[in-house]
XYZ file of C-alpha atoms in Angstrom:
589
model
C -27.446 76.362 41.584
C -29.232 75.071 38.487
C -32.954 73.743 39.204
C -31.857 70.181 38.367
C -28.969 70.145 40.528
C -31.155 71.183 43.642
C -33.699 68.508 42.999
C -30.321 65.584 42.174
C -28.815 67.281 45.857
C -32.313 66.801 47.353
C -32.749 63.437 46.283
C -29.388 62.291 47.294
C -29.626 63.528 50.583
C -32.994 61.671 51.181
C -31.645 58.735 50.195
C -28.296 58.762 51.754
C -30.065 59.715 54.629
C -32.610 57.173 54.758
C -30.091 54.103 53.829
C -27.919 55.723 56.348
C -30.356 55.459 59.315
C -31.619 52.158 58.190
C -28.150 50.727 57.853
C -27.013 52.017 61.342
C -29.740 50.265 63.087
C -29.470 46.963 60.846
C -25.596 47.031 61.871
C -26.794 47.858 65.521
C -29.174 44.782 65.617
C -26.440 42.694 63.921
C -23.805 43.241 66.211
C -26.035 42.604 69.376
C -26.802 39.122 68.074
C -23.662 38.186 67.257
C -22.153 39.794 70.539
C -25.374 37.132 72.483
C -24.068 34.621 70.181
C -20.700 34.816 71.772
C -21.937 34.657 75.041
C -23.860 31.879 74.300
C -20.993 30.007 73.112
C -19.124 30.726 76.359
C -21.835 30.045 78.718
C -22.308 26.483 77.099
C -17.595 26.163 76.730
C -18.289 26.755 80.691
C -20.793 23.899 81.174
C -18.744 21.859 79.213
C -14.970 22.255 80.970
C -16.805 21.884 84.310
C -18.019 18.694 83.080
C -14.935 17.537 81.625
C -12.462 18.636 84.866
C -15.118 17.136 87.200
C -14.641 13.750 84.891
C -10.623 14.033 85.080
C -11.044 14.859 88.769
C -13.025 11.836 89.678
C -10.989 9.377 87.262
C -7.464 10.751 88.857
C -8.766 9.804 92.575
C -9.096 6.121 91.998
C -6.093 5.710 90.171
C -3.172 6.311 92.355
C -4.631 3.725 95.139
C -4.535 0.627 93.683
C -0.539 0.903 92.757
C 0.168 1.778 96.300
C -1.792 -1.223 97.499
C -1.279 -3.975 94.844
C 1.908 -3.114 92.794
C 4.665 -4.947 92.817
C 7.660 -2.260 91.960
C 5.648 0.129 94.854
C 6.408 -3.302 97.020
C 9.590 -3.774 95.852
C 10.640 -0.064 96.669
C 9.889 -0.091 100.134
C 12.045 -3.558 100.481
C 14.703 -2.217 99.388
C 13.610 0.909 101.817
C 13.311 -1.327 104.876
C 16.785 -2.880 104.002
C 18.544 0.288 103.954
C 16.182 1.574 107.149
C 14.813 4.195 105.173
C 18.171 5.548 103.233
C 17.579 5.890 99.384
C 21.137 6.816 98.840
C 22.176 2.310 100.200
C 19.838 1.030 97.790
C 20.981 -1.661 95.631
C 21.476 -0.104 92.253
C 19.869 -2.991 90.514
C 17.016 -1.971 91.682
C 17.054 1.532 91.440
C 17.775 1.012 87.962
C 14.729 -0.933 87.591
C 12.140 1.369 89.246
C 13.849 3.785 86.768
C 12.615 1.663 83.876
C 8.720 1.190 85.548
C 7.728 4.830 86.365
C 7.727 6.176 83.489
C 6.030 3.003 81.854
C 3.263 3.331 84.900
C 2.753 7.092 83.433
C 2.443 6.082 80.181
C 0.073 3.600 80.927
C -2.238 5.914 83.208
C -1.744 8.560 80.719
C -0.305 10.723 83.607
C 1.872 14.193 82.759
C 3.838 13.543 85.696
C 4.677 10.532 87.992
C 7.255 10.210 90.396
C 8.260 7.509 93.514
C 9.425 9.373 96.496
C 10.939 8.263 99.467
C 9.707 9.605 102.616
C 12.870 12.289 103.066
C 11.749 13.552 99.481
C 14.127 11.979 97.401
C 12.799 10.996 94.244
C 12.940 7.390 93.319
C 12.137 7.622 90.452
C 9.922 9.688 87.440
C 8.726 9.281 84.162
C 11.857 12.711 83.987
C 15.047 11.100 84.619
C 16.286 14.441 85.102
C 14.331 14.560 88.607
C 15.648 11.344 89.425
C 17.623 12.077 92.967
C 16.676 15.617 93.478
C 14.880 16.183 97.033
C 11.684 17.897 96.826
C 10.367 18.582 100.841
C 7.159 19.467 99.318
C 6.553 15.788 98.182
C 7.515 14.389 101.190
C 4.965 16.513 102.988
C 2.352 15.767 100.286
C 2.928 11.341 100.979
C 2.458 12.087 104.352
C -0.802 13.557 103.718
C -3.713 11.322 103.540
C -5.116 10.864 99.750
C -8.280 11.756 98.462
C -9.784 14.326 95.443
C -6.943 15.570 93.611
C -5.853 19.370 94.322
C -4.706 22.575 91.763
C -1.704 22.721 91.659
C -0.147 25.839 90.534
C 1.679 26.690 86.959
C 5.838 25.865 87.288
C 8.355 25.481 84.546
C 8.358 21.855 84.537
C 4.749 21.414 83.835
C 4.603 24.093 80.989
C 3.438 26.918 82.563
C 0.026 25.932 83.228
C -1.850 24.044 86.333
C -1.869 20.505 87.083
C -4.159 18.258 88.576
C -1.652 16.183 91.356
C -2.994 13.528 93.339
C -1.021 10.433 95.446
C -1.275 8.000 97.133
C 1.119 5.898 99.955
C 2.624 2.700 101.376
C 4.014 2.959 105.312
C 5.258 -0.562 106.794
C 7.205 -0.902 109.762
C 8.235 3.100 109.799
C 9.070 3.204 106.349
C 6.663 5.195 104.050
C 7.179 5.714 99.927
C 4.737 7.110 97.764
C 3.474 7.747 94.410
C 2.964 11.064 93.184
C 1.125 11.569 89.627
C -0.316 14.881 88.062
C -1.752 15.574 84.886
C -1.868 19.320 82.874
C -5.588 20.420 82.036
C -4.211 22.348 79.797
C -4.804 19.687 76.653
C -8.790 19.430 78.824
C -9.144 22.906 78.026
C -8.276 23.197 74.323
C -10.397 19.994 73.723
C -13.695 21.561 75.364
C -12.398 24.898 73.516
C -12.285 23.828 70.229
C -15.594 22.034 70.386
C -17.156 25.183 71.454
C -14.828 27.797 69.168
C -14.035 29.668 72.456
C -9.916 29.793 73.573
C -9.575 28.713 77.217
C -7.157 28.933 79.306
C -6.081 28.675 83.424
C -6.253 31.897 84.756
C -2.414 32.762 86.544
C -2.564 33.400 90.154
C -2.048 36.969 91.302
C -2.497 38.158 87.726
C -5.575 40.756 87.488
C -8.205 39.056 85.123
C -8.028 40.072 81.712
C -11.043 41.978 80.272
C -12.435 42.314 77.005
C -11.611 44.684 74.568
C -11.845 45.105 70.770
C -10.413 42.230 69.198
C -11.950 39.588 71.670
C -14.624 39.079 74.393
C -13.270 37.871 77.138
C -14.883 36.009 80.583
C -13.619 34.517 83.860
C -15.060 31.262 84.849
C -14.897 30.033 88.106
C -15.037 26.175 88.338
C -16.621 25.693 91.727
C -15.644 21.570 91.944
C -12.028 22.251 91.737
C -11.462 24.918 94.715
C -8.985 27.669 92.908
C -9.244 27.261 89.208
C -10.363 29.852 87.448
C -10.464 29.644 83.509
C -10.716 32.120 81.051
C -12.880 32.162 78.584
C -11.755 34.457 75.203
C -13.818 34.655 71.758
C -12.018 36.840 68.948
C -14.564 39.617 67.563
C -12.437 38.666 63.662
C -16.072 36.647 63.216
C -17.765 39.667 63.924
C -15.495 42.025 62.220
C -15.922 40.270 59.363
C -19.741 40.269 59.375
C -19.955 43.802 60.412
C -17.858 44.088 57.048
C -19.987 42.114 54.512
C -22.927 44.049 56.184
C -21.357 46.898 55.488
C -20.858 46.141 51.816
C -24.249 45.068 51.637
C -25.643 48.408 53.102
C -23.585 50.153 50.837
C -24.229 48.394 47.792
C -28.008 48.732 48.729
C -27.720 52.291 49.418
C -25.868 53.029 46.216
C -28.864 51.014 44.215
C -31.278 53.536 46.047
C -29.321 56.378 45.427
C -29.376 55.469 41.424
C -32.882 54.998 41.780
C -33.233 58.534 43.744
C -31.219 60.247 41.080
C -32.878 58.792 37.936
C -36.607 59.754 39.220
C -34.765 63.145 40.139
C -33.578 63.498 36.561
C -36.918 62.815 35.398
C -38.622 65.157 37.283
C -36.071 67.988 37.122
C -36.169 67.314 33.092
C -39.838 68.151 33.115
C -39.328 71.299 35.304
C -36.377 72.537 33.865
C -36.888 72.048 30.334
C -38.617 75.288 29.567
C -35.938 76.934 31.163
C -33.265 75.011 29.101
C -34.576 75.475 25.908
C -34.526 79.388 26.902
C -31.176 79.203 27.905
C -29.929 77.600 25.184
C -31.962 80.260 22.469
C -30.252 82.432 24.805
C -26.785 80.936 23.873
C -27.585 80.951 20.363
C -28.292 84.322 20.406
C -25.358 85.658 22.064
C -22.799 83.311 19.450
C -24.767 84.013 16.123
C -27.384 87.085 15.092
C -29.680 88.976 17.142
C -33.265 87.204 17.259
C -36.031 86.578 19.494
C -36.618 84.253 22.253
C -39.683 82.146 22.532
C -40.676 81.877 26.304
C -42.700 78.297 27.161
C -43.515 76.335 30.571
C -45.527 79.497 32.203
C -46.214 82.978 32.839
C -42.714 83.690 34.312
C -40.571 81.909 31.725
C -42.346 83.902 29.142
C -41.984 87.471 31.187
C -38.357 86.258 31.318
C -38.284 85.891 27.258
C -40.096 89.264 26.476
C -37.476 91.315 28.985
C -34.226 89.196 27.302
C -36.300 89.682 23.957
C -36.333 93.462 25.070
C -32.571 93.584 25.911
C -31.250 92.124 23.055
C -33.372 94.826 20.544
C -31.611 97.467 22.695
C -28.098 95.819 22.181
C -28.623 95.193 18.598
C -29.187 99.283 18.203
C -26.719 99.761 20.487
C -23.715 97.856 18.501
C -25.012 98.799 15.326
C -24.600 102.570 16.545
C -21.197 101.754 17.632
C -20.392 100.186 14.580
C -21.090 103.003 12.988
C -19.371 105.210 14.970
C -16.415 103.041 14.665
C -15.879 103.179 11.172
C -16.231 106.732 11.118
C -13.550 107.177 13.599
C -11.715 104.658 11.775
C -12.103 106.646 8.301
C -11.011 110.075 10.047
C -7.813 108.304 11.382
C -7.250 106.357 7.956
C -7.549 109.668 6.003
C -5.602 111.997 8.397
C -3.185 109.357 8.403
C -3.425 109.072 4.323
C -3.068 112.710 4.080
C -0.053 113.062 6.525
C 1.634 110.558 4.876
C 1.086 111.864 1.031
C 1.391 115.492 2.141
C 5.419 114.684 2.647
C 6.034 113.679 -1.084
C 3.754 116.184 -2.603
C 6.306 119.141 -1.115
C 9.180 117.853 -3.859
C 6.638 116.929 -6.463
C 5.489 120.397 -6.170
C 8.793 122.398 -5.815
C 10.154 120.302 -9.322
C 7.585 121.102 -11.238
C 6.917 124.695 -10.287
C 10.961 125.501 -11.190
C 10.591 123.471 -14.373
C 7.923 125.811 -15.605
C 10.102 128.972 -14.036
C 12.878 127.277 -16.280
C 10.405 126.660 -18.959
C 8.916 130.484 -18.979
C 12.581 132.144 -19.108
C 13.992 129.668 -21.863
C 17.105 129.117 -19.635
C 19.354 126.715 -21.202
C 19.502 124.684 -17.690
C 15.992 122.933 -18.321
C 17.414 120.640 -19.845
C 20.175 119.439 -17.657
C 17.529 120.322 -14.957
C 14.645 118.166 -16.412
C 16.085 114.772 -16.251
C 16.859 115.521 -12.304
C 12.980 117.062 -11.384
C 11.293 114.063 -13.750
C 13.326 111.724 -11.381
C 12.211 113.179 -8.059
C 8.601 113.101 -9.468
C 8.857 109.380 -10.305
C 10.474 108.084 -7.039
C 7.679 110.303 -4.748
C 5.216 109.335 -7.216
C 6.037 105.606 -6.102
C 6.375 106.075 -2.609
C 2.870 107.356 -2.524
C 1.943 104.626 -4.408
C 4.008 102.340 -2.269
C 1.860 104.184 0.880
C -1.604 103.800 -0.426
C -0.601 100.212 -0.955
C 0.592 99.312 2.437
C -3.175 100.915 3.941
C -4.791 99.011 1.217
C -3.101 95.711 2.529
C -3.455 97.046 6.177
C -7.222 97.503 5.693
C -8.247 94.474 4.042
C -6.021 92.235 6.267
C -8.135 88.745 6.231
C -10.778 87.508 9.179
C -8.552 84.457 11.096
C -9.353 80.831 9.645
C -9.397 79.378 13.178
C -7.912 75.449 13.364
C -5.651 73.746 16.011
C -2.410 75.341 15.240
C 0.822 73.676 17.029
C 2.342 77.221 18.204
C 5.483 75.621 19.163
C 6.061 73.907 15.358
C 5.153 77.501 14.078
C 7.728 79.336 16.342
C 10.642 76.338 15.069
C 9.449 77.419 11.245
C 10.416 81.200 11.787
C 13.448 80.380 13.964
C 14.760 77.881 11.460
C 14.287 80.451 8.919
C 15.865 83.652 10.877
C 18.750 81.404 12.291
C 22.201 81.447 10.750
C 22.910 78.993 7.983
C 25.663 76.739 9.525
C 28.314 77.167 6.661
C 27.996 80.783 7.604
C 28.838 80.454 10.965
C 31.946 78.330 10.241
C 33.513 80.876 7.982
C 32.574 83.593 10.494
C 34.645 81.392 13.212
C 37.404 81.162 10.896
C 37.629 84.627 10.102
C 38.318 85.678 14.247
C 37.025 88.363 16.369
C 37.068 91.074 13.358
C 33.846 89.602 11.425
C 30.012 90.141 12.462
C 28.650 87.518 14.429
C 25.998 85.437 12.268
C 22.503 86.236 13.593
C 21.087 84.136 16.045
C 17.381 83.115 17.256
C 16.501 80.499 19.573
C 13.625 78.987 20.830
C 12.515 77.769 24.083
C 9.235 75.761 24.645
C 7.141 74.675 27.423
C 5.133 71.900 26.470
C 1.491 73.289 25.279
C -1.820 72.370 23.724
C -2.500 73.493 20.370
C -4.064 76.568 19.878
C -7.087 77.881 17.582
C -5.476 80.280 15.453
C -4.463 80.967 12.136
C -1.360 79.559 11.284
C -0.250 81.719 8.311
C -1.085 84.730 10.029
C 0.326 83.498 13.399
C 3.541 82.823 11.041
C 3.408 86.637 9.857
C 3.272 87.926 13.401
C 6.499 85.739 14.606
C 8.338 87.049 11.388
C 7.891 90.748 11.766
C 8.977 90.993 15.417
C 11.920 87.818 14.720
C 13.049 90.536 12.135
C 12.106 93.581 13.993
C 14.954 92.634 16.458
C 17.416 91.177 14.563
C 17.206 94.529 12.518
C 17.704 96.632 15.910
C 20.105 94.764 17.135
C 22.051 93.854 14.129
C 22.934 98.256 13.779
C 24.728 98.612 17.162
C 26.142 94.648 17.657
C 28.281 92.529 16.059
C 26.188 89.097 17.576
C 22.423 90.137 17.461
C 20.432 87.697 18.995
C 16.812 87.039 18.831
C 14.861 84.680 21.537
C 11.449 83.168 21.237
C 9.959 81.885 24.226
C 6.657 80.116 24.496
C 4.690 78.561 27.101
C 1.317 78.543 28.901
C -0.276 80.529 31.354
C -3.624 80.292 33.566
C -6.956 80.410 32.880
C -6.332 78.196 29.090
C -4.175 80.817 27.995
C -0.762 80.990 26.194
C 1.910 83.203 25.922
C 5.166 84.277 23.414
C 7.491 85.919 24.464
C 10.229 87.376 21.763
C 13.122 89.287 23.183
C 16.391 90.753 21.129
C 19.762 92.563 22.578
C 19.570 95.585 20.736
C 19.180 99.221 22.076
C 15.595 98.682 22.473
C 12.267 101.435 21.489
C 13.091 104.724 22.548
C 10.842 106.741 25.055
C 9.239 108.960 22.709
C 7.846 105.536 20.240
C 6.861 103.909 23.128
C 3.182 105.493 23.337
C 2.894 105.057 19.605
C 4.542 102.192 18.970
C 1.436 100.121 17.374
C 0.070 103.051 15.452
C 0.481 102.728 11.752
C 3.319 104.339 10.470
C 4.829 105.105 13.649
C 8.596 103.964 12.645
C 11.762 105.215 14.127
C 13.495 102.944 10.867
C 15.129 104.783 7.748
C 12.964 102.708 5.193
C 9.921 101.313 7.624
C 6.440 101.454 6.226
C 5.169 101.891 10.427
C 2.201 99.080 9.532
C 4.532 96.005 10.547
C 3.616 96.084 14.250
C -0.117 97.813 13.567
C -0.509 94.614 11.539
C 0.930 92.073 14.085
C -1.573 93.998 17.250
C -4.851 93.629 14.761
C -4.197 89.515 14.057
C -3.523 89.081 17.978
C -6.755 91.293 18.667
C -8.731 89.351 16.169
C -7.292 86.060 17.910
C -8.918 87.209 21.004
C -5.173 87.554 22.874
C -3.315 90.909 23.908
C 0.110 92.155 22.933
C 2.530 94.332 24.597
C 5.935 95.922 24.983
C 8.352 96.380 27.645
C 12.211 97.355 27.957
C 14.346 94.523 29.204
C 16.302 94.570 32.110
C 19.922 94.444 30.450
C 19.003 96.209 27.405
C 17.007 95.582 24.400
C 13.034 94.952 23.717
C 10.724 92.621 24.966
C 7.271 92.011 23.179
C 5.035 89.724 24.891
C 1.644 88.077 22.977
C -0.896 86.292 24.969
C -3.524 83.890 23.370
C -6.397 82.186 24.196
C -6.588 78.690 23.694
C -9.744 78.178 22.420
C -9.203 81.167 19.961
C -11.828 84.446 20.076
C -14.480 84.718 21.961
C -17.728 84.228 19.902
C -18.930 87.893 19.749
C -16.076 88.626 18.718
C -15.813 86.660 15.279
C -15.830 88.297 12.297
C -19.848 89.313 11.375
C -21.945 87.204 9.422
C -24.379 88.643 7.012
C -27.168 89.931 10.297
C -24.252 90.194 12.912
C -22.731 93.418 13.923
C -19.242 93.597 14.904
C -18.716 95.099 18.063
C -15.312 96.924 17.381
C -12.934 97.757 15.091
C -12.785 99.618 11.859
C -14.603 98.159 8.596
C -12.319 96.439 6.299
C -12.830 98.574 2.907
């Protein structure tokens, strides 16, 4: 890991570290305040809703009393009572209908939930719920008979909306008759009021439930309200408030740590800019080195940087020899091969040259009257291997002093459509081919199939002559044994930034005994080949940096396969500049 890296990692870590730690305990600290805060808040919602039930309490006693006492419908009631000797059911309708009409105008008026007259059997007189109007409820009747006093809990039912009541009453009994008032009021409405003054939710606790407990989303107490002998009310807070907090804390601690973190990482830069600078400037001479000329390194920033220079210093002078001996041997073994090659090749036409000439003078010496006819003939055979050796020293001339690559972004795939287009059968032709049946030649086909790629740095003309020669190295194959020869290019990419093309024919394919030498020049198994087409066609895709290579298809026919790079040739292996020694290869002449 570079020297700058460590000291960025090292920096980072301290201060992720330390914002870390500091954060964690700031949260910590936060959340126990807030979590005090919200028992505060319950501790003062319980002081309050004691205070408040004790007040309802105390205002409910006193107000049943005086309307069992003083009031005139209470009086008029147990009349009608007496009259009937305690029967509710011989009441005079009249009057029932009017006590039906001054309940619920009493609760009203005494802001009562719940008020009903009952009759001392437990029928209901009447309530400010004409539906309860009639019913019997033994539980009343008990409750009249009772003597009055501090209201009592009464538990949750249906008809008071499933929470607790405070019930209190009060009675008249005159000469064995007794009716009675009974009145109740919810404290449920008592406990939102205190709990929205104090943001805590309260509610009655439900008899035989287990108590609630807290858990993430809220805090949650059980008050016991002493004054009011089984009412219990819980107390709930939601933790959203802290949630939230926790969450702009969090922001802030993370905003705050990535501040310190720039900070970290700038004086890191700084300082691993003054340390590692004498060690980039030698890398980079380094780099410079290894993509242009051999030259020295210059070592600064201390004893070991500059023992580092004088041993890369060292290495390089021994590569530099060692290529330039290479070189050398190269292009020696390259001459040998050129001129054994040469000499093969013009050692086949010299046999006729030599054989027409030598009976021409035979003819010449014995004055036979055949020279003549003869001479025309042996003239012609000199001329025609005269210009095939010509026609050979020409092809090695062009095969030796093939170009360097002039490397730009080439669009392989628009290059491929170029030579296809070109190779592919004119359409006219393949309509009078149709018309003619099954007895004419097939028109030549090539096709293309492409994966979508990036350009390529290559060199598009000679890219174009590689395509061409094996586009019309199959079609010639397969064109001698079929009647449809078809040609297919296929191109797309490949790992690692490469590319490949893939071109593929139906023909009888390379036979065994060309397959070794297939790339050599003048290795040619055709009638009128020159043997440099495919020696040509390996030497641009070498120079290119890429590989090439053959293989038999499956069903027949050849497959040659080129892979590229994408960013062209590695740099030592560009073509040498006027100090630079190329590695391999044989010297253009």
């Amino acid at each position: 890991m570079p020297l700058a890296a460590r000291l960025l990692l090292a920096f980072g870590l301290v201060a992720i570290i330390a914002t870390a730690f500091v954060g964690l305990t700031l949260r910590e600290a936060s959340r126990e305040i807030i979590e005090s805060g919200f028992a505060d808040r319950i501790a003062a919602a319980h002081a309050g809703v004691r205070q408040q039930l004790v007040w309802e309490a105390e205002a409910l006693r006193d107000l049943l009393p005086p309307l069992c006492q003083h009031d005139t419908f209470v009086d008029k009631a147990h009349v009608e009572l007496e009259r009937t000797k305690g029967d509710p059911d011989a009441m005079d309708p009249g009057s029932r209908i009017a006590l039906r009409r001054q309940v619920p105008s009493q609760a009203k008026a005494l802001r009562l939930d719940e008020l009903a007259l009952v009759a001392s059997n437990g029928t209901v007189l009447a309530a400010e719920d004409a539906s309860r109007i009639g019913a019997r409820a033994p539980r009343l009747a008990e409750l009249i008979k009772a003597p009055g006093g501090a209201p009592r809990l009464r538990a949750a039912t249906a008809k008071a909306g499933g929470e607790p009541s405070l019930e209190v009453h009060c009675a008249l009994s005159r000469h064995g008759v007794t009716i009675g008032l009974v009145g109740a009021r919810r404290i449920g409405p008592v406990l939102a009021r205190v709990g929205d003054a104090y943001h805590v939710r309260l509610t009655a606790a439900t008899e035989g439930q287990p108590a609630p407990r807290s858990s993430e989303a809220e805090v949650v107490r059980v008050l016991d309200i002493a004054e009011i002998p089984g009412l219990d009310v819980v107390a709930s807070v939601s933790r959203e408030p802290l949630r939230q907090a926790l969450a702009r804390l969090d922001r802030a601690i993370a905003l705050t740590g990535a501040t310190v973190l720039a900070i970290a990482l700038g004086i890191a830069v700084v300082l691993a800019r003054s340390l590692s600078r004498p060690i980039a400037a030698l890398a980079r001479e380094t780099r410079e080195v290894m993509s242009g000329a051999p030259r020295r390194v210059e070592g600064r920033g201390g004893r070991e940087i500059a023992d580092l220079a004088a041993a890369f210093n060292a290495t390089i002078d021994e590569l530099a020899a060692m290529r330039k001996r290479l070189a050398a041997t190269e292009r020696i073994a390259a001459r040998r091969e050129v001129a054994r090659q040469i000499a093969h090749e013009i050692k086949n036409p010299l046999a006729p040259i030599r054989a027409a000439v030598e009976t021409l003078r035979r003819l010449r010496q014995r004055e036979d009257p055949a020279f003549d006819d003869y001479f025309e003939e042996a003239t012609s055979t000199v001329l025609n291997e005269v210009h095939r050796i010509a026609n050979i020293v020409t092809e090695f001339t062009r095969f030796a002093r093939l170009p360097a690559p002039n490397l730009e972004p080439v669009d392989l795939v628009a290059v491929a459509r170029g030579v296809v287009t070109l190779h592919a059968a004119p359409a006219g032709e393949a309509m009078v081919t149709e018309t003619r049946g099954t007895g004419g030649a097939a028109p030549p086909r090539v096709e293309l199939v492409a994966d979508p790629i990036p350009r390529v740095s290559a060199d598009r003309d000679q890219m174009i002559q590689v395509l061409t020669n094996l586009v019309q190295n199959g079609l010639d194959a397969a064109g001698a044994i079929r009647r449809d020869p078809r040609v297919s290019v296929t191109i797309g990419p490949l790992p690692n930034d490469r590319v490949r093309i893939v071109v593929r024919d139906n023909g009888p394919g390379v036979a065994e005994d060309m397959v070794p030498r297939l790339f050599e020049p003048y290795a040619t198994s055709k009638e009128k080949g020159t043997g440099l087409g495919l020696a040509i066609a390996q030497r641009i895709v070498f120079e290119h940096g890429g590989e090439i290579s053959y293989r038999k298809a499956q069903k027949g026919g050849a497959v040659f396969e080129i892979w590229l790079p994408v960013g062209g040739p590695p740099l030592l292996e560009k073509p040498p500049g006027e100090t630079t020694v190329r590695p391999r290869g044989p010297e253009a002449p």
